[in-house]
Amino acid sequence: MIPKISTLSGYLHEYQKSVANPTGFWSNIAETFYWRKPWVKTLDWNFDEPKIEWFKEGKLNITENIFERHLFLRGNQPAIIWEPNDPEEPNRIFTYRQLYEEVNKFAHVLQSMGVKKGDRVAIYLPMIPELAIAMLACARIGAIHSIVFAGFSAKALADRNNDAQAKILITADGGYRGDKTIPLKETADAALEMSTSVEKMIVVKRTGVPVNMKENRDVWWHEMMTGKPVSFEPVTMDAEDPLFILYTSGSTGKPKGVLHTTGGYMVYTAYTFKNVFQYRSNDVYFCAADIGWITGHSYIIYGPLLEGAISLMFEGIPTYPAPDRYWQIIEKYKVNEFYTSPTAIRALLAQGEEWVDKYEMPSLRVLGTVGEPINEEAWHWYHDHVGKGRCPIVDTWWQTETGGIMISPLAGIVPTKPAYATLPLPGVRPVIVNQEGEKLYGKNVEGNLCIEFPWPGMARTLWGDHKRFKEAYFSTFPGLYFTGDGVKRDEDGYYRILGRIDDVINVSGHRLGTAEIENALNEHPLVAESAVVGMPHDIKGQGIYAYVVAPERPEGLEDELRQSLIKGVSKLISPIAKPDQIQFVDALPKTRSGKIMRRILRKIATGSDDFGDTSTLTNPEIVDKIIKGYEKLNQ
Ligand code: PRX
């Protein structure tokens, strides 16, 4: 069994141990898993190339650690409880044995379609059980899954599939989200028009909308599953064989294919899941994220299932049919641990207390948040109204690249403080550095958040672009992993995440690169150039503010042009990337070397006029004009 910390002194002790002897610490945890062949070296690393290898030459299959490891004791216990979008529709519950059989059947399907170890399989599915089955079947046969959030556009899906050179795409006819039906197959068809590698498409029937099945390319999931055997010998994987690619936004235009490998990710997600949430056997755990993002990968599927947990998967949204949907689910299934985002909390807070106050939710023991900084008001509301003042909140800081939670209280063990992620987990060594790269020790310091020692769950590379991996994370401060976040350490030694300090904005917990949105805006024939920055937003945390230079825009038709730009961004990326405000400007403030002075544009979008030095601008006069335009637009 994975060791579980149960007291504050126990945490401090484990932390010390993990720093003094990291390889001894992690190998003790790794030994609790099932390895087909033990590793020969626990860790081989340097942050220069960079090279990170954990559990070297160890052989395993992650699904064997989910299924075979638990079947004897938990065969008849639920693994996944699936709650549909519509509360009137029946739920679906999969025991470990049932899930195991479905995964094996689908592994046969993939194999029959020619998928082999190392092939990439793209998954573009809504939050239905087939998504879990598909990803685990990939892991069972050693194929690398690349899950693309079902809210992404055809172009975004095609770009990701082309980068990964995916062989197969798995999608559904459609998906339900609240009162909307999303035409996924239609989008997938459009994506395949632009695809260079996908040969076959497997389609799950979910909504029953009529779809076009292309002969010799498209097959139905249910037809393929018919008659497939319920056992499948798992493929032996090396600890460092890729498990999945997950695309995320960076500060340049092209999304990054973050690559996670098998052994280290397994050990890290299971250990952090058990300890952060203080999961107890037979608890019902509900993470409300989407599996299209890293939170769903690590804390709906891999971490909980590796631990033999009961993981609740929800198809819908928190406000449908009414804003008490989460609370209803928590009461219905007697949920013990609940994990969501600050955006969801703020959105529900805005609906009024009466929706949550009707529910006692006595089963709840732990609350978690992830994805963006949580403001104190939302923290207190979550604590008082959802947790009724008796559930600790774990504010978990981590990233797609870190694979699992890095800085967070252990529930009920590390004392919490609103808006603080508190202390690093055992094995995690954060450092704060200033712009010069000097490490800032002691209390009450603020700077760039870096990590100075590897942990098993960290990304190993970016798919097909190790150079970019090095540049993005290991070059700003040589010898350190740079997170892109600003952070403060207070007088208690607690960490508070201050948000991104690069050109990434965090909208409702979704990470978006400003360059990606600018590229989409610039596609419009009337747009000469644009600059996108984040702005404060009451619900979403950050909103998107776009400054657009469109000299030949027809007079009096600015609103029409705005609408057409917004449509264009939705089409090229996703509705989540739509600008909240578009300001037309004559020019952008630029330095003599032609770089856009984003610092100034960021300040203007927050309503501030404290710009610091503007003397390096070639066109300082433009700043006043932009401010006037801002005031006019936002009065
Ligand atoms: O800025 C941090 C913010 O989300 C970024 C990572 O985004 P992504 O890779 O999409 O993963 C989100 C889910 C793990 C981080 O660089 N972030 C994440 N968690 C927190 C946070 N900011 C403040 N507090 C958090 N708890």
mmCIF file of C-alpha atoms in Angstrom, residues 205-452:
data_model
loop_
_atom_site.group_PDB
_atom_site.id
_atom_site.type_symbol
_atom_site.label_atom_id
_atom_site.label_comp_id
_atom_site.label_asym_id
_atom_site.label_seq_id
_atom_site.Cartn_x
_atom_site.Cartn_y
_atom_site.Cartn_z
ATOM 1 C CA LYS A 205 -23.310 6.804 -30.384
ATOM 2 C CA ARG A 206 -24.317 9.255 -27.677
ATOM 3 C CA THR A 207 -26.949 11.720 -28.894
ATOM 4 C CA GLY A 208 -28.319 9.754 -31.839
ATOM 5 C CA VAL A 209 -28.112 12.729 -34.233
ATOM 6 C CA PRO A 210 -27.782 11.634 -37.849
ATOM 7 C CA VAL A 211 -24.144 11.617 -38.933
ATOM 8 C CA ASN A 212 -22.233 10.898 -42.076
ATOM 9 C CA MET A 213 -20.276 7.662 -41.793
ATOM 10 C CA LYS A 214 -17.565 7.654 -44.417
ATOM 11 C CA GLU A 215 -17.072 4.268 -45.979
ATOM 12 C CA ASN A 216 -13.764 2.540 -45.276
ATOM 13 C CA ARG A 217 -12.895 5.187 -42.725
ATOM 14 C CA ASP A 218 -15.592 5.446 -40.040
ATOM 15 C CA VAL A 219 -16.823 2.669 -37.783
ATOM 16 C CA TRP A 220 -19.259 2.549 -34.877
ATOM 17 C CA TRP A 221 -17.881 1.853 -31.411
ATOM 18 C CA HIS A 222 -20.757 -0.485 -30.463
ATOM 19 C CA GLU A 223 -20.390 -2.531 -33.614
ATOM 20 C CA MET A 224 -16.666 -2.929 -33.148
ATOM 21 C CA MET A 225 -17.087 -3.988 -29.507
ATOM 22 C CA THR A 226 -19.559 -6.757 -30.305
ATOM 23 C CA GLY A 227 -18.103 -10.185 -29.633
ATOM 24 C CA LYS A 228 -14.684 -8.976 -28.528
ATOM 25 C CA PRO A 229 -13.025 -11.087 -25.795
ATOM 26 C CA VAL A 230 -13.092 -9.712 -22.253
ATOM 27 C CA SER A 231 -9.479 -10.414 -21.487
ATOM 28 C CA PHE A 232 -6.398 -8.904 -23.059
ATOM 29 C CA GLU A 233 -2.810 -9.505 -22.124
ATOM 30 C CA PRO A 234 -1.349 -6.083 -21.241
ATOM 31 C CA VAL A 235 1.630 -4.983 -23.289
ATOM 32 C CA THR A 236 4.861 -4.686 -21.314
ATOM 33 C CA MET A 237 6.028 -1.090 -21.162
ATOM 34 C CA ASP A 238 9.289 0.417 -20.105
ATOM 35 C CA ALA A 239 8.961 2.880 -17.210
ATOM 36 C CA GLU A 240 10.023 5.630 -19.610
ATOM 37 C CA ASP A 241 7.788 4.604 -22.525
ATOM 38 C CA PRO A 242 5.290 7.376 -23.343
ATOM 39 C CA LEU A 243 1.851 7.065 -21.768
ATOM 40 C CA PHE A 244 0.194 10.117 -23.283
ATOM 41 C CA ILE A 245 0.554 13.465 -24.989
ATOM 42 C CA LEU A 246 -1.582 16.356 -23.834
ATOM 43 C CA TYR A 247 -1.513 19.620 -25.726
ATOM 44 C CA THR A 248 -1.396 22.848 -23.785
ATOM 45 C CA SER A 249 -0.871 26.482 -24.654
ATOM 46 C CA GLY A 250 2.448 28.215 -24.343
ATOM 47 C CA SER A 251 3.626 31.736 -24.935
ATOM 48 C CA THR A 252 4.216 31.173 -28.631
ATOM 49 C CA GLY A 253 1.471 30.353 -31.115
ATOM 50 C CA LYS A 254 1.802 26.590 -31.496
ATOM 51 C CA PRO A 255 0.337 24.370 -28.750
ATOM 52 C CA LYS A 256 2.855 22.203 -26.937
ATOM 53 C CA GLY A 257 2.495 18.422 -26.861
ATOM 54 C CA VAL A 258 3.430 17.713 -23.259
ATOM 55 C CA LEU A 259 4.642 14.132 -22.981
ATOM 56 C CA HIS A 260 4.242 11.981 -19.887
ATOM 57 C CA THR A 261 5.769 8.553 -19.463
ATOM 58 C CA THR A 262 4.514 5.480 -17.667
ATOM 59 C CA GLY A 263 6.295 4.578 -14.417
ATOM 60 C CA GLY A 264 6.948 7.952 -12.832
ATOM 61 C CA TYR A 265 3.524 9.344 -13.725
ATOM 62 C CA MET A 266 1.870 6.283 -12.203
ATOM 63 C CA VAL A 267 3.764 6.548 -8.923
ATOM 64 C CA TYR A 268 3.296 10.294 -8.667
ATOM 65 C CA THR A 269 -0.436 10.546 -9.446
ATOM 66 C CA ALA A 270 -1.351 7.697 -7.106
ATOM 67 C CA TYR A 271 0.794 8.997 -4.226
ATOM 68 C CA THR A 272 -0.446 12.573 -4.498
ATOM 69 C CA PHE A 273 -4.079 11.528 -4.904
ATOM 70 C CA LYS A 274 -4.042 9.438 -1.753
ATOM 71 C CA ASN A 275 -2.187 11.968 0.374
ATOM 72 C CA VAL A 276 -3.629 15.294 -0.741
ATOM 73 C CA PHE A 277 -7.256 14.151 -0.548
ATOM 74 C CA GLN A 278 -6.616 11.745 2.324
ATOM 75 C CA TYR A 279 -8.667 9.218 0.440
ATOM 76 C CA ARG A 280 -10.040 6.323 2.518
ATOM 77 C CA SER A 281 -11.118 2.992 1.123
ATOM 78 C CA ASN A 282 -14.713 3.077 -0.212
ATOM 79 C CA ASP A 283 -14.942 6.878 -0.184
ATOM 80 C CA VAL A 284 -16.756 8.417 -3.135
ATOM 81 C CA TYR A 285 -14.510 10.970 -4.770
ATOM 82 C CA PHE A 286 -15.844 13.521 -7.276
ATOM 83 C CA CYS A 287 -13.559 15.586 -9.469
ATOM 84 C CA ALA A 288 -15.647 17.912 -11.633
ATOM 85 C CA ALA A 289 -12.940 18.644 -14.217
ATOM 86 C CA ASP A 290 -13.058 17.479 -17.823
ATOM 87 C CA ILE A 291 -10.818 14.584 -18.841
ATOM 88 C CA GLY A 292 -9.732 16.749 -21.783
ATOM 89 C CA TRP A 293 -7.464 18.593 -19.346
ATOM 90 C CA ILE A 294 -4.665 17.297 -17.133
ATOM 91 C CA THR A 295 -6.812 17.415 -13.983
ATOM 92 C CA GLY A 296 -9.131 14.834 -15.465
ATOM 93 C CA HIS A 297 -6.257 12.634 -16.655
ATOM 94 C CA SER A 298 -4.506 12.589 -13.295
ATOM 95 C CA TYR A 299 -7.353 12.946 -10.812
ATOM 96 C CA ILE A 300 -10.433 11.414 -12.424
ATOM 97 C CA ILE A 301 -8.718 8.488 -14.070
ATOM 98 C CA TYR A 302 -5.135 7.527 -13.276
ATOM 99 C CA GLY A 303 -4.571 8.635 -9.645
ATOM 100 C CA PRO A 304 -7.918 7.457 -8.230
ATOM 101 C CA LEU A 305 -8.111 4.204 -10.194
ATOM 102 C CA LEU A 306 -4.532 3.285 -9.303
ATOM 103 C CA GLU A 307 -5.587 3.690 -5.695
ATOM 104 C CA GLY A 308 -8.680 1.478 -6.146
ATOM 105 C CA ALA A 309 -10.942 4.470 -5.498
ATOM 106 C CA ILE A 310 -14.528 5.135 -6.506
ATOM 107 C CA SER A 311 -14.290 7.980 -9.005
ATOM 108 C CA LEU A 312 -17.384 9.915 -9.990
ATOM 109 C CA MET A 313 -17.439 11.214 -13.541
ATOM 110 C CA PHE A 314 -19.995 13.877 -14.469
ATOM 111 C CA GLU A 315 -21.044 14.613 -18.027
ATOM 112 C CA GLY A 316 -22.736 17.949 -17.498
ATOM 113 C CA ILE A 317 -22.275 21.444 -16.154
ATOM 114 C CA PRO A 318 -22.840 22.878 -12.654
ATOM 115 C CA THR A 319 -25.827 25.023 -13.639
ATOM 116 C CA TYR A 320 -27.975 22.533 -15.524
ATOM 117 C CA PRO A 321 -30.859 21.988 -15.022
ATOM 118 C CA ALA A 322 -30.347 24.354 -12.066
ATOM 119 C CA PRO A 323 -27.375 25.779 -10.157
ATOM 120 C CA ASP A 324 -27.623 23.088 -7.488
ATOM 121 C CA ARG A 325 -26.534 20.233 -9.732
ATOM 122 C CA TYR A 326 -23.209 19.617 -7.942
ATOM 123 C CA TRP A 327 -24.861 19.649 -4.518
ATOM 124 C CA GLN A 328 -27.527 17.265 -5.746
ATOM 125 C CA ILE A 329 -24.870 14.862 -7.009
ATOM 126 C CA ILE A 330 -22.925 15.127 -3.746
ATOM 127 C CA GLU A 331 -26.041 14.203 -1.747
ATOM 128 C CA LYS A 332 -27.148 11.494 -4.147
ATOM 129 C CA TYR A 333 -23.842 9.606 -4.044
ATOM 130 C CA LYS A 334 -22.689 10.681 -0.578
ATOM 131 C CA VAL A 335 -19.534 12.193 -2.005
ATOM 132 C CA ASN A 336 -16.639 12.452 0.452
ATOM 133 C CA GLU A 337 -14.072 14.438 -1.510
ATOM 134 C CA PHE A 338 -15.026 17.103 -4.027
ATOM 135 C CA TYR A 339 -12.548 18.805 -6.370
ATOM 136 C CA THR A 340 -13.404 21.736 -8.666
ATOM 137 C CA SER A 341 -12.130 25.055 -10.006
ATOM 138 C CA PRO A 342 -12.318 28.577 -8.595
ATOM 139 C CA THR A 343 -14.284 29.611 -11.704
ATOM 140 C CA ALA A 344 -17.011 27.089 -10.948
ATOM 141 C CA ILE A 345 -17.080 28.266 -7.332
ATOM 142 C CA ARG A 346 -17.373 31.927 -8.350
ATOM 143 C CA ALA A 347 -20.087 31.136 -10.898
ATOM 144 C CA LEU A 348 -22.117 29.272 -8.260
ATOM 145 C CA LEU A 349 -21.494 31.937 -5.647
ATOM 146 C CA ALA A 350 -22.976 34.485 -8.063
ATOM 147 C CA GLN A 351 -26.206 32.427 -8.194
ATOM 148 C CA GLY A 352 -26.956 33.094 -4.535
ATOM 149 C CA GLU A 353 -26.608 31.123 -1.321
ATOM 150 C CA GLU A 354 -30.069 29.601 -1.372
ATOM 151 C CA TRP A 355 -29.020 27.003 -3.954
ATOM 152 C CA VAL A 356 -26.343 25.507 -1.759
ATOM 153 C CA ASP A 357 -27.757 26.182 1.698
ATOM 154 C CA LYS A 358 -30.633 23.721 1.117
ATOM 155 C CA TYR A 359 -28.131 20.869 1.014
ATOM 156 C CA GLU A 360 -26.550 19.503 4.181
ATOM 157 C CA MET A 361 -24.060 17.258 2.393
ATOM 158 C CA PRO A 362 -22.957 15.515 5.598
ATOM 159 C CA SER A 363 -20.750 13.056 3.693
ATOM 160 C CA LEU A 364 -18.353 15.772 2.509
ATOM 161 C CA ARG A 365 -14.991 15.661 4.211
ATOM 162 C CA VAL A 366 -12.531 17.349 1.828
ATOM 163 C CA LEU A 367 -12.863 20.156 -0.717
ATOM 164 C CA GLY A 368 -10.297 20.896 -3.382
ATOM 165 C CA THR A 369 -9.606 23.614 -5.944
ATOM 166 C CA VAL A 370 -7.308 23.727 -8.948
ATOM 167 C CA GLY A 371 -6.413 25.594 -12.090
ATOM 168 C CA GLU A 372 -6.153 29.233 -11.080
ATOM 169 C CA PRO A 373 -5.673 31.419 -8.050
ATOM 170 C CA ILE A 374 -8.693 31.384 -5.764
ATOM 171 C CA ASN A 375 -9.724 34.746 -4.358
ATOM 172 C CA GLU A 376 -10.509 34.984 -0.655
ATOM 173 C CA GLU A 377 -14.227 35.607 -1.146
ATOM 174 C CA ALA A 378 -14.643 32.433 -3.179
ATOM 175 C CA TRP A 379 -12.483 30.490 -0.701
ATOM 176 C CA HIS A 380 -14.670 31.531 2.237
ATOM 177 C CA TRP A 381 -17.889 30.842 0.383
ATOM 178 C CA TYR A 382 -16.631 27.366 -0.541
ATOM 179 C CA HIS A 383 -15.536 26.755 3.024
ATOM 180 C CA ASP A 384 -18.660 28.100 4.732
ATOM 181 C CA HIS A 385 -21.500 27.224 2.371
ATOM 182 C CA VAL A 386 -20.292 24.060 0.666
ATOM 183 C CA GLY A 387 -18.109 22.642 3.431
ATOM 184 C CA LYS A 388 -20.353 24.065 6.192
ATOM 185 C CA GLY A 389 -17.192 25.213 7.938
ATOM 186 C CA ARG A 390 -15.993 21.693 8.650
ATOM 187 C CA CYS A 391 -14.114 20.583 5.520
ATOM 188 C CA PRO A 392 -10.509 21.559 4.876
ATOM 189 C CA ILE A 393 -9.868 23.105 1.447
ATOM 190 C CA VAL A 394 -6.913 21.848 -0.514
ATOM 191 C CA ASP A 395 -5.821 24.605 -2.898
ATOM 192 C CA THR A 396 -3.713 22.490 -5.234
ATOM 193 C CA TRP A 397 -1.108 24.154 -7.437
ATOM 194 C CA TRP A 398 0.257 22.229 -10.370
ATOM 195 C CA GLN A 399 0.417 22.195 -14.193
ATOM 196 C CA THR A 400 -0.037 19.982 -17.233
ATOM 197 C CA GLU A 401 3.743 19.662 -17.235
ATOM 198 C CA THR A 402 4.039 18.620 -13.596
ATOM 199 C CA GLY A 403 1.690 15.645 -14.098
ATOM 200 C CA GLY A 404 0.368 15.891 -10.556
ATOM 201 C CA ILE A 405 -0.156 18.177 -7.589
ATOM 202 C CA MET A 406 3.009 19.953 -6.402
ATOM 203 C CA ILE A 407 2.100 22.500 -3.750
ATOM 204 C CA SER A 408 -0.985 21.908 -1.632
ATOM 205 C CA PRO A 409 -2.101 21.246 1.896
ATOM 206 C CA LEU A 410 -2.658 17.604 2.803
ATOM 207 C CA ALA A 411 -6.325 17.654 3.772
ATOM 208 C CA GLY A 412 -6.856 18.117 7.471
ATOM 209 C CA ILE A 413 -3.117 17.867 8.141
ATOM 210 C CA VAL A 414 -1.455 21.036 6.896
ATOM 211 C CA PRO A 415 -3.357 24.052 8.292
ATOM 212 C CA THR A 416 -4.921 26.065 5.467
ATOM 213 C CA LYS A 417 -4.926 29.778 4.748
ATOM 214 C CA PRO A 418 -7.297 31.351 2.201
ATOM 215 C CA ALA A 419 -5.710 31.758 -1.244
ATOM 216 C CA TYR A 420 -2.530 29.915 -0.267
ATOM 217 C CA ALA A 421 -1.458 26.620 -1.790
ATOM 218 C CA THR A 422 0.590 26.347 1.449
ATOM 219 C CA LEU A 423 3.469 23.842 1.391
ATOM 220 C CA PRO A 424 5.162 21.590 -1.167
ATOM 221 C CA LEU A 425 4.368 17.888 -1.215
ATOM 222 C CA PRO A 426 7.131 15.489 -0.196
ATOM 223 C CA GLY A 427 9.639 15.172 -3.018
ATOM 224 C CA VAL A 428 8.874 18.644 -4.405
ATOM 225 C CA ARG A 429 11.572 21.306 -4.044
ATOM 226 C CA PRO A 430 10.320 24.750 -5.045
ATOM 227 C CA VAL A 431 12.650 27.732 -5.183
ATOM 228 C CA ILE A 432 11.882 31.373 -5.747
ATOM 229 C CA VAL A 433 14.292 33.257 -7.989
ATOM 230 C CA ASN A 434 14.520 36.917 -8.949
ATOM 231 C CA GLN A 435 14.919 38.234 -12.511
ATOM 232 C CA GLU A 436 18.676 37.729 -12.265
ATOM 233 C CA GLY A 437 18.141 34.083 -11.417
ATOM 234 C CA GLU A 438 19.308 34.418 -7.813
ATOM 235 C CA LYS A 439 17.561 32.156 -5.346
ATOM 236 C CA LEU A 440 15.626 34.045 -2.710
ATOM 237 C CA TYR A 441 15.728 32.272 0.601
ATOM 238 C CA GLY A 442 13.785 32.923 3.774
ATOM 239 C CA LYS A 443 10.364 34.387 4.360
ATOM 240 C CA ASN A 444 8.406 37.225 2.800
ATOM 241 C CA VAL A 445 9.931 36.946 -0.646
ATOM 242 C CA GLU A 446 8.330 37.132 -4.062
ATOM 243 C CA GLY A 447 9.548 36.089 -7.513
ATOM 244 C CA ASN A 448 9.556 33.387 -10.166
ATOM 245 C CA LEU A 449 8.516 29.916 -9.152
ATOM 246 C CA CYS A 450 11.022 27.227 -10.143
ATOM 247 C CA ILE A 451 11.593 23.625 -9.061
ATOM 248 C CA GLU A 452 15.162 22.555 -8.432
#
